[in-house]
Amino acid sequence: MPRRHLVARVAVELRQTVDLRTGAERRSTLDRRSRSLRAATTEAPGEHVRNALQLLAVLHTAPETPREHRADIEAALRRLERALQVLERR
């Protein structure tokens, strides 16, 4: 008879420990799902804001930027600077 169709009786439970996982593996599924998926090498939100500030500053000072867009760029710069301040306080 093939092994998977063979039924064998076992008198005593052979397992000593029900769950052999330890450490991070032992956590519940919800704990594993809720952990941050961001890798340690990924930039923090503050770094993204700093990069956006640098890009907008270059765009703002570029001679080919139309005057009507400069006010919008200045407003975006101020808002990003404020967001960076809030992020750094946390």
XYZ file of C-alpha atoms in Angstrom:
90
model
C 0.000 0.000 0.000
C 1.326 3.566 -0.741
C 2.477 5.483 2.365
C -0.137 8.225 2.210
C -2.962 5.695 2.287
C -1.533 3.771 5.204
C -2.940 4.604 8.644
C -0.772 3.895 11.635
C -1.748 4.073 15.294
C 0.410 6.009 17.705
C -0.042 5.298 21.381
C 1.556 8.443 22.811
C 1.863 11.983 21.538
C 5.471 12.224 20.351
C 5.730 16.043 20.198
C 7.058 17.686 23.347
C 6.435 21.279 22.200
C 3.463 22.266 20.108
C 5.084 25.310 18.507
C 8.809 25.025 17.790
C 9.117 28.592 16.461
C 11.062 31.092 18.538
C 11.656 34.832 18.511
C 10.199 36.775 15.597
C 8.822 33.598 14.033
C 6.649 32.986 17.108
C 4.724 36.242 16.761
C 1.153 36.080 15.597
C 0.251 36.648 11.976
C -1.241 40.057 12.788
C 2.006 41.150 14.452
C 3.992 40.138 11.378
C 1.568 41.926 9.057
C 1.569 45.183 10.991
C 5.330 45.644 11.094
C 6.839 48.233 8.851
C 7.570 47.049 5.346
C 10.072 49.856 4.789
C 13.627 48.624 4.595
C 16.234 50.222 6.834
C 18.038 51.617 3.778
C 14.958 53.462 2.528
C 14.992 57.219 3.025
C 13.003 58.687 5.876
C 10.112 61.075 5.083
C 12.260 64.029 6.129
C 14.856 63.144 3.519
C 12.189 63.086 0.805
C 11.028 66.545 1.886
C 14.626 67.845 1.845
C 15.116 66.467 -1.659
C 11.880 68.095 -2.830
C 13.051 71.407 -1.349
C 16.320 71.173 -3.241
C 14.560 70.425 -6.531
C 12.091 73.273 -6.112
C 14.842 75.711 -5.138
C 16.681 74.937 -8.379
C 13.467 75.314 -10.365
C 12.648 78.597 -8.616
C 16.019 80.150 -9.442
C 16.133 78.900 -13.036
C 15.939 81.786 -15.502
C 13.524 79.930 -17.798
C 10.861 79.562 -15.074
C 7.900 81.826 -15.911
C 7.150 84.589 -13.390
C 3.596 83.379 -12.803
C 4.922 80.017 -11.612
C 7.478 81.468 -9.221
C 4.815 82.452 -6.667
C 3.472 78.893 -6.710
C 6.973 77.509 -6.287
C 7.632 79.876 -3.368
C 4.407 78.723 -1.692
C 5.378 75.072 -2.199
C 8.821 75.776 -0.711
C 7.264 77.378 2.383
C 4.845 74.473 2.862
C 7.614 71.886 2.499
C 9.817 73.761 4.963
C 6.939 73.768 7.465
C 6.333 70.034 6.901
C 10.021 69.336 7.488
C 9.935 71.269 10.760
C 6.945 69.224 11.932
C 8.643 65.959 10.946
C 11.860 66.859 12.728
C 10.005 67.699 15.960
C 8.655 64.134 16.138
